[in-house]
Amino acid sequence: MERIYLDHGATTPLDPRVLEAMIPFLKEDFGNPSSLHFFGREVKKQLEEAREKVAGILGAEPEEIIFTSGGTEADNLALGGVVRALREKGKHIITTAVEHHAVLDTCTALKKEGFDITILPVDCYGMVEPQHVKEAIREDTLLVSVIYGNNEVGTVQPLEEIGQITREKGVLLHTDAVQTVGNLPLEVEKLQVDLLALSAHKFYGPKGAGILYCRQGIEIDRMLYGGGQERGRRAGTENVPGIIGMARAMEIAVEEKEENTRRMEKLRDKLIEGLLSMEDVYLNGHPTRRLAGNVNASFEYIEGEALLLSLDYKGIAASSGSACSSGSMEPSHVLLAMGIPEQTAHGSVRFTLGRHTTEEEIDYVLEVVPEAVQKLRDMSSIYQGKGEGK
Amino acid sequence: MYSEKVMEHFNNPRNVGDMEDPSGAGEIGNVRCGDVTKVFIKVNGEGIIEDVRFRTFGCGAAIASSSMLTEMVKGKTVEEALKVSNLDVADELGGLPKQKMHCSNLAADALRAAIEDYMKKQEK
Ligand SMILES: Cc1ncc(COP(=O)(O)O)c(C=O)c1O
Ligand code: FES
């Protein structure tokens, strides 16, 4: 049977070149980088080289890189760490309705601590209006947090414009850039961001390794107590194999960015076009300002979960914006924020292409999806039959 | 996450479709997720459900339990059919994930509504 992976937004396979870079650190180079002796010193050297590599790609200084356990921790630290350190100076945080839960739920927790949260709306493409950011900034605003490339619908936010505003107003800007490595520019100066979160397993690196870029001079309260690693900003022995692999993965992603992006965009657009040629299917997210690998579509009259199961049966792995499958019955907060009706949001499926996705795979998907959709529609109690529409 | 039985019913659902002149019809929406099931029954002179059909706008669990339920009640009297609960359907499917139990209510409630509709018509 075919086995087609179109869920690269969830995670990516480890690149063999990354694995190769990691292996020594899972074997002979096992020392603790904090140790004084040569076992530790050798590893420490490699760890710092990885830091320099990552900093170079971001156009940052090595001291501005904090290694974390992943994107979630980086987001938690960026928001919680910064606003708690600045508590005396204000209490207001601005974010958007289309953030990942790593940001949104952190805001919810901060609200309980007494911080004020403003959640900005988005347009029907999931885009934030920079003017809204400007209007929302108050005297006591500490931080603005805007996702760079959306994990569900792929929409790319106008970060530079937002960055210009936050710079002018003297508030900090954090971005969750987890979905963008190997696809969009990452230079922090160009993006005008002060904090930026990344996660290795989204760019063919290992799981459990992430990065928080934190501009020099920004105070940050630690969340983990213990050793003095990461300049006292993140206690705990470093995940050395993970970090080494992450730096290598990032290097590869950036080297191959143009080529991969071009190829993936072509396949993405072919998939979008094919899906939209079906009746009552809509694209979610921006038609052009979107991540190279992201396709998110709503199929009217059916549940996304049911379509996913049908596709799984045919050897196609995709995911659903409808949270039916994850236990909560709420449809995706991102789709709802874009003004998509609940029933339509329930019928959404996300296909995320990767480096290794082929044209044959897309052709196969375009063969299978219409059949699967028609079968479910014929079964659906709210479908009136072909051509009758709504 | 689903049992083989669920997947089998999901991929090959039994008794799908509409019915002309049903003896009873029921439609139930799931308040938790907005999904909808319709059930139609044909009942003969002895009160036996001769035929049953369903249509479901719902998740895999909802479709599989609709299919299973129709199989379970076909050939039963309406009184017997009323005794089939969503738990029986879930059992027969080899269990459902906890957060999907509410989905099996859809079919069971739609059948109940269809039987009530049939009984109301009988009274007239
Ligand atoms: C946009 C975004 N932010 C944060 C995360 C969390 O990253 P991690 O899985 O490394 O904790 C993800 C991954 O699901 C993501 O897509
Ligand atoms: S989630 Fe709606 S019926 Fe299962």
Coordinates of C-alpha atoms and ligand atoms in Angstrom, one line a residue:
Chain A
M1 CA 0.0 0.0 0.0
E2 CA 1.0 3.6 -0.6
R3 CA 2.3 5.4 2.5
I4 CA 2.2 9.1 1.9
Y5 CA 3.2 11.6 4.6
L6 CA 1.5 14.9 4.3
D7 CA 1.7 16.0 7.9
H8 CA 5.1 17.8 8.0
G9 CA 3.4 20.6 10.0
A10 CA 3.1 18.1 12.9
T11 CA 6.7 16.8 12.6
T12 CA 9.3 15.9 10.0
P13 CA 11.5 12.8 9.7
L14 CA 15.1 13.2 10.9
D15 CA 17.5 14.0 8.0
P16 CA 20.2 11.3 7.8
R17 CA 22.9 14.0 7.7
V18 CA 21.5 15.2 11.0
L19 CA 21.5 11.8 12.5
E20 CA 25.1 11.4 11.4
A21 CA 26.1 14.6 13.2
M22 CA 24.3 13.5 16.4
I23 CA 25.7 10.0 16.7
P24 CA 29.0 10.8 18.3
F25 CA 27.2 12.7 21.0
L26 CA 25.0 9.7 21.7
K27 CA 28.1 7.5 22.0
E28 CA 31.6 8.6 22.9
D29 CA 31.1 12.3 23.3
F30 CA 28.8 11.9 26.2
G31 CA 30.4 14.3 28.6
N32 CA 28.4 17.0 30.5
P33 CA 29.3 20.4 29.0
S34 CA 29.4 21.9 32.4
S35 CA 32.2 19.5 33.6
L36 CA 35.6 20.8 34.2
H37 CA 37.4 17.8 32.8
F38 CA 38.2 17.1 29.1
F39 CA 35.1 14.9 28.6
G40 CA 33.0 17.9 29.3
R41 CA 35.3 20.5 27.7
E42 CA 35.3 18.8 24.3
V43 CA 31.5 18.6 24.3
K44 CA 31.2 22.2 25.6
K45 CA 33.3 23.4 22.6
Q46 CA 30.9 21.6 20.2
L47 CA 27.9 23.0 21.9
E48 CA 29.2 26.5 21.6
E49 CA 29.9 25.9 17.9
A50 CA 26.3 24.9 17.4
R51 CA 25.3 28.0 19.2
E52 CA 27.4 30.1 16.9
K53 CA 26.0 28.4 13.8
V54 CA 22.4 29.0 14.9
A55 CA 23.3 32.6 15.8
G56 CA 24.9 33.1 12.4
I57 CA 21.7 32.0 10.6
L58 CA 19.6 34.3 12.7
G59 CA 22.0 37.2 12.3
A60 CA 22.4 37.3 16.1
E61 CA 25.1 37.0 18.7
P62 CA 25.7 33.6 20.3
E63 CA 24.8 35.0 23.7
E64 CA 21.4 35.7 22.4
I65 CA 20.6 32.1 21.8
I66 CA 18.9 30.0 24.6
F67 CA 18.6 26.3 23.9
T68 CA 15.3 24.9 25.1
S69 CA 13.4 21.6 25.0
G70 CA 11.4 22.7 22.0
G71 CA 9.0 25.3 20.6
T72 CA 6.6 25.1 23.5
E73 CA 9.2 25.9 26.1
A74 CA 10.6 28.7 23.9
D75 CA 7.2 30.3 23.7
N76 CA 6.5 29.9 27.4
L77 CA 9.9 31.4 28.3
A78 CA 9.5 34.2 25.8
L79 CA 6.2 35.4 27.2
G80 CA 6.3 34.4 30.8
G81 CA 10.0 35.1 31.3
V82 CA 9.9 38.6 29.8
V83 CA 6.7 39.9 31.3
R84 CA 7.5 38.6 34.8
A85 CA 10.9 40.3 34.6
L86 CA 9.2 43.5 33.6
R87 CA 6.4 43.3 36.0
E88 CA 7.3 46.7 37.6
K89 CA 7.0 48.4 34.2
G90 CA 3.6 47.3 33.0
K91 CA 1.1 44.5 32.7
H92 CA -0.2 44.5 29.2
I93 CA 0.4 41.8 26.6
I94 CA -0.9 41.8 23.0
T95 CA -1.2 38.7 20.9
T96 CA -3.4 37.4 18.1
A97 CA -6.4 35.0 17.8
V98 CA -4.4 32.6 15.6
E99 CA -1.5 31.7 17.8
H100 CA -0.4 28.2 18.7
H101 CA -1.6 27.0 22.1
A102 CA 1.9 27.3 23.4
V103 CA 1.4 31.1 23.2
L104 CA -2.4 31.4 23.9
D105 CA -2.4 29.1 26.9
T106 CA 0.7 30.9 28.3
C107 CA -1.3 34.1 28.0
T108 CA -4.2 32.5 29.8
A109 CA -1.9 31.5 32.6
L110 CA -0.4 35.0 32.8
K111 CA -3.9 36.5 33.0
K112 CA -4.4 34.6 36.2
E113 CA -1.2 36.2 37.5
G114 CA -2.7 39.7 36.9
F115 CA -1.5 40.5 33.4
D116 CA -3.9 42.1 30.9
I117 CA -4.1 40.3 27.6
T118 CA -5.4 41.8 24.3
I119 CA -6.1 39.3 21.6
L120 CA -6.2 40.9 18.2
P121 CA -8.6 39.7 15.5
V122 CA -7.6 38.6 12.1
D123 CA -9.2 38.9 8.6
C124 CA -10.7 36.1 6.6
Y125 CA -7.2 35.0 5.5
G126 CA -5.9 34.8 9.1
M127 CA -3.9 38.0 8.6
V128 CA -3.3 40.5 11.4
E129 CA -3.6 44.2 10.5
P130 CA -0.5 46.1 11.7
Q131 CA -2.7 49.1 12.3
H132 CA -4.5 47.1 15.0
V133 CA -1.3 46.4 16.7
K134 CA -0.5 50.1 16.8
E135 CA -3.9 50.9 18.2
A136 CA -3.7 48.3 20.9
I137 CA -0.4 49.4 22.3
R138 CA -0.9 51.2 25.7
E139 CA 1.4 52.9 28.2
D140 CA 1.7 49.7 30.1
T141 CA 2.2 47.3 27.2
L142 CA 5.2 45.1 27.6
L143 CA 5.2 42.7 24.8
V144 CA 3.5 41.9 21.5
S145 CA 3.5 38.2 20.3
V146 CA 2.6 37.4 16.7
I147 CA 3.0 34.0 15.0
Y148 CA 5.2 34.2 11.9
G149 CA 3.8 31.4 9.7
N150 CA 0.6 29.8 10.9
N151 CA 0.7 26.1 11.7
E152 CA -2.9 25.5 10.7
V153 CA -3.6 27.6 7.7
G154 CA -0.1 28.6 6.7
T155 CA -0.7 32.4 6.6
V156 CA 2.4 34.5 6.9
Q157 CA 2.1 37.6 9.0
P158 CA 3.5 41.0 8.0
L159 CA 6.1 40.8 10.8
E160 CA 8.4 43.5 9.5
E161 CA 5.6 46.1 9.5
I162 CA 4.5 45.0 13.0
G163 CA 8.2 45.1 14.1
Q164 CA 8.5 48.7 12.9
I165 CA 5.5 49.7 15.0
T166 CA 6.7 47.9 18.2
R167 CA 10.2 49.5 17.7
E168 CA 8.7 53.0 17.4
K169 CA 6.5 52.4 20.5
G170 CA 9.3 50.8 22.5
V171 CA 7.6 47.5 23.2
L172 CA 9.1 44.1 22.7
L173 CA 8.0 41.8 19.8
H174 CA 8.1 38.0 20.1
T175 CA 7.4 35.7 17.2
D176 CA 6.6 32.0 17.1
A177 CA 8.6 31.1 14.0
V178 CA 8.4 27.3 14.5
Q179 CA 6.8 26.6 11.1
T180 CA 9.0 28.8 9.0
V181 CA 12.6 27.4 9.0
G182 CA 13.7 26.5 5.5
N183 CA 11.0 28.5 4.0
L184 CA 11.0 32.1 5.1
P185 CA 13.8 34.6 6.1
L186 CA 14.9 34.3 9.7
E187 CA 17.3 37.2 10.2
V188 CA 16.0 38.9 13.3
E189 CA 17.2 42.4 12.2
K190 CA 15.2 42.1 9.0
L191 CA 12.1 40.9 10.9
Q192 CA 12.6 43.5 13.6
V193 CA 11.8 41.0 16.4
D194 CA 13.3 40.9 19.9
L195 CA 12.4 37.3 20.6
L196 CA 11.9 34.3 18.3
A197 CA 11.0 30.7 19.0
L198 CA 12.1 27.6 17.0
S199 CA 11.7 23.9 17.2
A200 CA 14.1 21.4 15.7
H201 CA 11.6 18.6 14.8
K202 CA 9.8 20.9 12.4
F203 CA 12.9 21.2 10.2
Y204 CA 14.1 17.6 10.0
G205 CA 15.9 17.8 13.3
P206 CA 15.3 15.7 16.4
K207 CA 12.4 16.1 18.8
G208 CA 12.9 17.8 22.1
A209 CA 15.2 20.6 21.0
G210 CA 14.3 24.2 20.5
I211 CA 15.7 27.7 20.5
L212 CA 14.6 31.0 22.0
Y213 CA 16.4 34.0 20.5
C214 CA 16.4 36.7 23.1
R215 CA 17.9 40.1 22.1
Q216 CA 20.8 41.3 24.2
G217 CA 19.7 43.4 27.1
I218 CA 16.3 41.9 27.5
E219 CA 15.7 40.8 31.0
I220 CA 14.2 37.4 31.3
D221 CA 13.0 35.5 34.4
R222 CA 14.0 31.8 34.4
M223 CA 11.2 29.3 34.6
L224 CA 13.4 26.3 35.5
Y225 CA 15.5 26.5 38.7
G226 CA 18.7 24.6 39.1
G227 CA 22.1 24.9 37.4
G228 CA 23.5 28.0 35.7
Q229 CA 23.3 26.7 32.2
E230 CA 22.4 29.0 29.3
R231 CA 23.7 32.0 31.2
G232 CA 21.3 31.4 34.1
R233 CA 18.3 31.7 31.8
R234 CA 17.5 28.0 31.4
A235 CA 18.7 25.5 34.1
G236 CA 19.3 21.9 33.2
T237 CA 22.0 19.9 31.5
E238 CA 21.8 20.7 27.8
N239 CA 20.3 18.2 25.4
V240 CA 23.6 18.0 23.5
P241 CA 22.8 15.4 20.8
G242 CA 19.6 17.3 20.1
I243 CA 21.2 20.7 20.0
I244 CA 24.0 19.5 17.7
G245 CA 21.4 17.9 15.4
M246 CA 19.3 21.0 15.5
A247 CA 22.2 23.2 14.4
R248 CA 23.0 20.9 11.5
A249 CA 19.4 20.6 10.5
M250 CA 19.1 24.4 10.5
E251 CA 22.2 24.7 8.4
I252 CA 20.8 22.3 5.8
A253 CA 17.4 23.9 5.8
V254 CA 18.8 27.3 5.1
E255 CA 21.2 26.0 2.4
E256 CA 18.5 24.2 0.6
K257 CA 15.8 26.8 1.2
E258 CA 15.4 28.3 -2.3
E259 CA 15.2 25.0 -4.0
N260 CA 12.9 23.3 -1.6
T261 CA 10.6 26.3 -1.3
R262 CA 10.3 26.6 -5.1
R263 CA 9.5 22.9 -5.5
M264 CA 7.1 22.7 -2.6
E265 CA 5.2 25.8 -3.6
K266 CA 4.6 24.3 -7.1
L267 CA 3.3 21.1 -5.6
R268 CA 1.3 23.0 -3.0
D269 CA -0.4 25.1 -5.7
K270 CA -1.1 22.0 -7.8
L271 CA -2.8 20.4 -4.8
I272 CA -4.8 23.5 -4.0
E273 CA -5.9 23.8 -7.6
G274 CA -7.0 20.2 -7.7
L275 CA -8.9 20.3 -4.5
L276 CA -10.7 23.6 -5.4
S277 CA -11.9 22.1 -8.7
M278 CA -14.2 20.0 -6.5
E279 CA -17.6 21.4 -5.6
D280 CA -18.0 23.1 -2.3
V281 CA -14.4 23.0 -1.3
Y282 CA -12.7 26.1 0.1
L283 CA -9.1 27.1 0.7
N284 CA -8.4 28.3 4.2
G285 CA -5.7 30.9 4.7
H286 CA -4.1 33.3 2.4
P287 CA -3.9 32.4 -1.3
T288 CA -0.3 33.7 -1.8
R289 CA 1.1 34.7 1.6
R290 CA 1.3 31.2 2.9
L291 CA 3.9 28.7 3.9
A292 CA 5.3 26.7 1.0
G293 CA 4.1 23.3 2.3
N294 CA 0.7 24.3 3.7
V295 CA -2.7 23.3 2.2
N296 CA -5.8 23.7 4.4
A297 CA -9.2 23.1 2.8
S298 CA -12.8 22.8 4.1
F299 CA -14.9 20.2 2.5
E300 CA -18.6 21.1 3.0
Y301 CA -21.1 18.5 4.4
I302 CA -18.6 16.2 6.0
E303 CA -16.4 16.0 9.1
G304 CA -12.7 16.5 8.7
E305 CA -12.1 13.6 11.1
A306 CA -14.1 11.2 8.9
L307 CA -12.2 12.3 5.8
L308 CA -8.9 11.8 7.6
L309 CA -9.9 8.2 8.5
S310 CA -10.8 7.5 4.8
L311 CA -7.5 9.0 3.7
D312 CA -5.6 7.0 6.3
Y313 CA -7.2 3.9 5.0
K314 CA -5.8 4.8 1.5
G315 CA -2.3 5.4 2.9
I316 CA -2.4 9.2 3.1
A317 CA -1.5 10.8 6.4
A318 CA -2.9 14.3 6.9
S319 CA -4.4 16.1 9.9
S320 CA -7.5 18.0 10.9
G321 CA -8.2 21.5 11.9
S322 CA -11.3 20.2 13.5
A323 CA -10.4 19.1 17.0
C324 CA -13.1 16.4 17.1
S325 CA -10.2 13.9 16.9
S326 CA -8.3 15.3 19.8
G327 CA -11.2 15.0 22.2
S328 CA -12.4 18.6 22.5
M329 CA -15.4 19.2 20.3
E330 CA -14.6 22.7 19.5
P331 CA -13.5 23.4 15.9
S332 CA -10.1 25.0 15.4
H333 CA -9.8 28.4 17.1
V334 CA -7.8 29.6 14.1
L335 CA -10.6 28.9 11.6
L336 CA -13.2 30.4 13.8
A337 CA -11.1 33.5 14.3
M338 CA -11.1 33.8 10.5
G339 CA -14.9 33.9 10.5
I340 CA -15.4 30.5 9.0
P341 CA -18.8 29.1 10.0
E342 CA -18.5 26.3 12.6
Q343 CA -19.9 23.6 10.3
T344 CA -17.5 24.4 7.5
A345 CA -14.6 24.6 10.0
H346 CA -15.5 21.0 11.1
G347 CA -14.9 19.9 7.6
S348 CA -11.4 21.1 7.3
V349 CA -8.3 19.0 6.6
R350 CA -4.6 20.1 6.6
F351 CA -2.1 18.7 4.2
T352 CA 1.5 19.8 4.9
L353 CA 4.0 18.9 2.2
G354 CA 7.7 18.3 2.9
R355 CA 11.1 18.2 1.2
H356 CA 10.5 14.7 -0.1
T357 CA 7.0 15.1 -1.3
T358 CA 6.7 14.1 -5.0
E359 CA 4.4 15.0 -7.8
E360 CA 3.3 11.4 -8.0
E361 CA 2.2 11.6 -4.4
I362 CA 0.1 14.8 -5.1
D363 CA -1.4 13.1 -8.1
Y364 CA -2.4 10.1 -6.0
V365 CA -3.9 12.4 -3.3
L366 CA -5.9 14.2 -6.0
E367 CA -7.2 10.8 -7.2
V368 CA -8.2 9.6 -3.7
V369 CA -9.6 12.7 -2.1
P370 CA -12.6 13.4 -4.5
E371 CA -13.7 9.7 -4.2
A372 CA -13.4 9.7 -0.4
V373 CA -15.3 13.1 -0.2
Q374 CA -18.1 11.9 -2.4
K375 CA -18.5 8.7 -0.5
L376 CA -18.8 10.6 2.8
R377 CA -21.1 13.2 1.2
D378 CA -23.4 10.5 -0.1
M379 CA -23.6 9.3 3.5
S380 CA -24.1 12.7 5.0
S381 CA -27.4 13.8 6.4
I382 CA -26.9 17.4 5.4
Y383 CA -25.9 16.8 1.8
Q384 CA -28.6 17.3 -0.8
G385 CA -26.8 15.6 -3.7
K386 CA -24.4 16.7 -6.4
G387 CA -24.8 20.2 -7.8
E388 CA -27.5 21.3 -5.5
G389 CA -25.2 23.2 -3.3
K390 CA -26.4 25.0 -0.3
Chain B
M1 CA -7.4 5.0 18.3
Y2 CA -10.4 3.1 16.9
S3 CA -10.9 -0.7 17.0
E4 CA -10.8 -2.8 13.9
K5 CA -14.5 -3.2 14.1
V6 CA -15.1 0.5 14.0
M7 CA -12.8 0.9 11.0
E8 CA -14.5 -1.9 9.3
H9 CA -18.0 -0.4 9.7
F10 CA -16.6 3.1 8.9
N11 CA -15.1 1.8 5.6
N12 CA -18.1 -0.4 4.7
P13 CA -21.1 1.2 6.3
R14 CA -24.3 -0.9 6.2
N15 CA -27.8 0.4 5.5
V16 CA -26.8 3.9 4.3
G17 CA -29.3 6.0 2.5
D18 CA -32.7 7.5 2.4
M19 CA -36.0 5.6 2.5
E20 CA -39.2 6.3 0.6
D21 CA -42.4 6.2 2.7
P22 CA -40.7 5.2 6.0
S23 CA -42.9 4.1 8.9
G24 CA -40.9 6.5 11.0
A25 CA -38.1 9.0 10.6
G26 CA -35.9 10.6 13.2
E27 CA -33.3 13.3 13.1
I28 CA -30.9 14.2 15.9
G29 CA -28.2 16.8 16.2
N30 CA -25.3 16.4 18.6
V31 CA -25.2 19.5 20.8
R32 CA -21.6 19.0 21.5
C33 CA -20.2 19.0 18.0
G34 CA -23.0 20.0 15.7
D35 CA -23.1 16.7 13.9
V36 CA -26.4 15.2 12.6
T37 CA -27.8 11.7 12.1
K38 CA -31.1 10.8 10.4
V39 CA -32.6 7.3 10.8
F40 CA -35.5 5.9 8.8
I41 CA -37.4 2.7 9.7
K42 CA -39.9 0.5 7.9
V43 CA -42.0 -1.5 10.4
N44 CA -44.3 -4.4 9.3
G45 CA -47.7 -5.4 10.6
E46 CA -46.2 -7.4 13.5
G47 CA -44.2 -4.4 14.7
I48 CA -41.0 -5.8 13.4
I49 CA -38.4 -3.4 11.9
E50 CA -38.0 -4.8 8.4
D51 CA -35.7 -2.2 7.1
V52 CA -33.7 0.6 8.5
R53 CA -31.5 3.3 6.9
F54 CA -29.3 6.1 8.1
R55 CA -27.4 9.2 7.0
T56 CA -24.8 10.8 9.2
F57 CA -22.9 14.0 9.0
G58 CA -20.3 13.2 11.6
C59 CA -17.0 11.7 12.6
G60 CA -15.8 8.2 12.2
A61 CA -17.3 7.0 15.4
A62 CA -20.7 8.5 14.5
I63 CA -20.7 6.8 11.2
A64 CA -19.5 3.4 12.5
S65 CA -22.1 3.5 15.3
S66 CA -24.9 4.4 13.0
S67 CA -24.0 1.5 10.8
M68 CA -23.7 -0.9 13.7
L69 CA -26.9 0.2 15.3
T70 CA -28.9 -0.4 12.1
E71 CA -27.5 -3.9 11.9
M72 CA -28.4 -4.6 15.5
V73 CA -32.0 -3.5 15.3
K74 CA -32.9 -4.9 11.9
G75 CA -35.4 -7.8 12.4
K76 CA -36.2 -6.8 16.0
T77 CA -39.5 -5.5 17.2
V78 CA -39.7 -1.8 18.0
E79 CA -39.9 -2.7 21.7
E80 CA -36.7 -4.7 21.5
A81 CA -35.1 -2.0 19.4
L82 CA -35.9 0.6 22.0
K83 CA -33.8 -1.4 24.5
V84 CA -30.7 -1.1 22.4
S85 CA -28.6 1.7 24.0
N86 CA -25.6 3.5 22.8
L87 CA -23.5 1.6 25.3
D88 CA -24.6 -1.7 23.6
V89 CA -23.6 -0.2 20.2
A90 CA -20.2 0.8 21.6
D91 CA -19.7 -2.6 23.1
E92 CA -20.6 -4.3 19.9
L93 CA -18.0 -2.2 18.1
G94 CA -15.3 -3.4 20.5
G95 CA -15.4 -0.2 22.5
L96 CA -15.0 3.5 21.6
P97 CA -12.5 6.0 22.9
K98 CA -13.8 7.8 25.9
Q99 CA -14.1 11.2 24.3
K100 CA -16.0 9.6 21.4
M101 CA -18.7 7.9 23.5
H102 CA -21.0 10.9 22.9
C103 CA -20.9 10.2 19.2
S104 CA -22.6 6.9 19.6
N105 CA -25.6 8.7 21.2
L106 CA -26.4 10.2 17.8
A107 CA -27.6 7.1 16.1
A108 CA -29.3 5.6 19.2
D109 CA -31.2 8.9 19.8
A110 CA -32.1 9.2 16.1
L111 CA -33.5 5.6 16.1
R112 CA -35.5 6.4 19.2
A113 CA -36.9 9.5 17.5
A114 CA -37.8 7.4 14.4
I115 CA -39.6 4.9 16.6
E116 CA -41.5 7.6 18.4
D117 CA -42.5 9.1 15.1
Y118 CA -43.7 5.6 14.0
M119 CA -45.7 5.2 17.3
K120 CA -47.3 8.7 16.9
K121 CA -48.4 7.8 13.4
Q122 CA -49.8 4.5 14.7
E123 CA -52.0 6.3 17.3
K124 CA -53.6 8.4 14.6
Ligands
LIG1 C1 3.5 27.2 15.6 C2 3.9 26.3 16.6 N1 4.4 26.7 17.8 C3 4.8 25.9 18.7 C4 4.8 24.5 18.5 C5 5.3 23.6 19.6 O1 6.6 23.1 19.4 P1 7.2 21.8 20.1 O2 6.4 20.6 19.6 O3 8.6 21.8 19.8 O4 6.9 22.0 21.6 C6 4.4 24.0 17.3 C7 4.3 22.5 17.1 O5 3.3 21.9 17.2 C8 3.9 24.9 16.3 O6 3.4 24.5 15.2
FES2 S1 -17.4 14.4 17.0 FE1 -19.4 14.8 16.3 S2 -20.3 12.9 16.2 FE2 -18.3 12.4 16.8

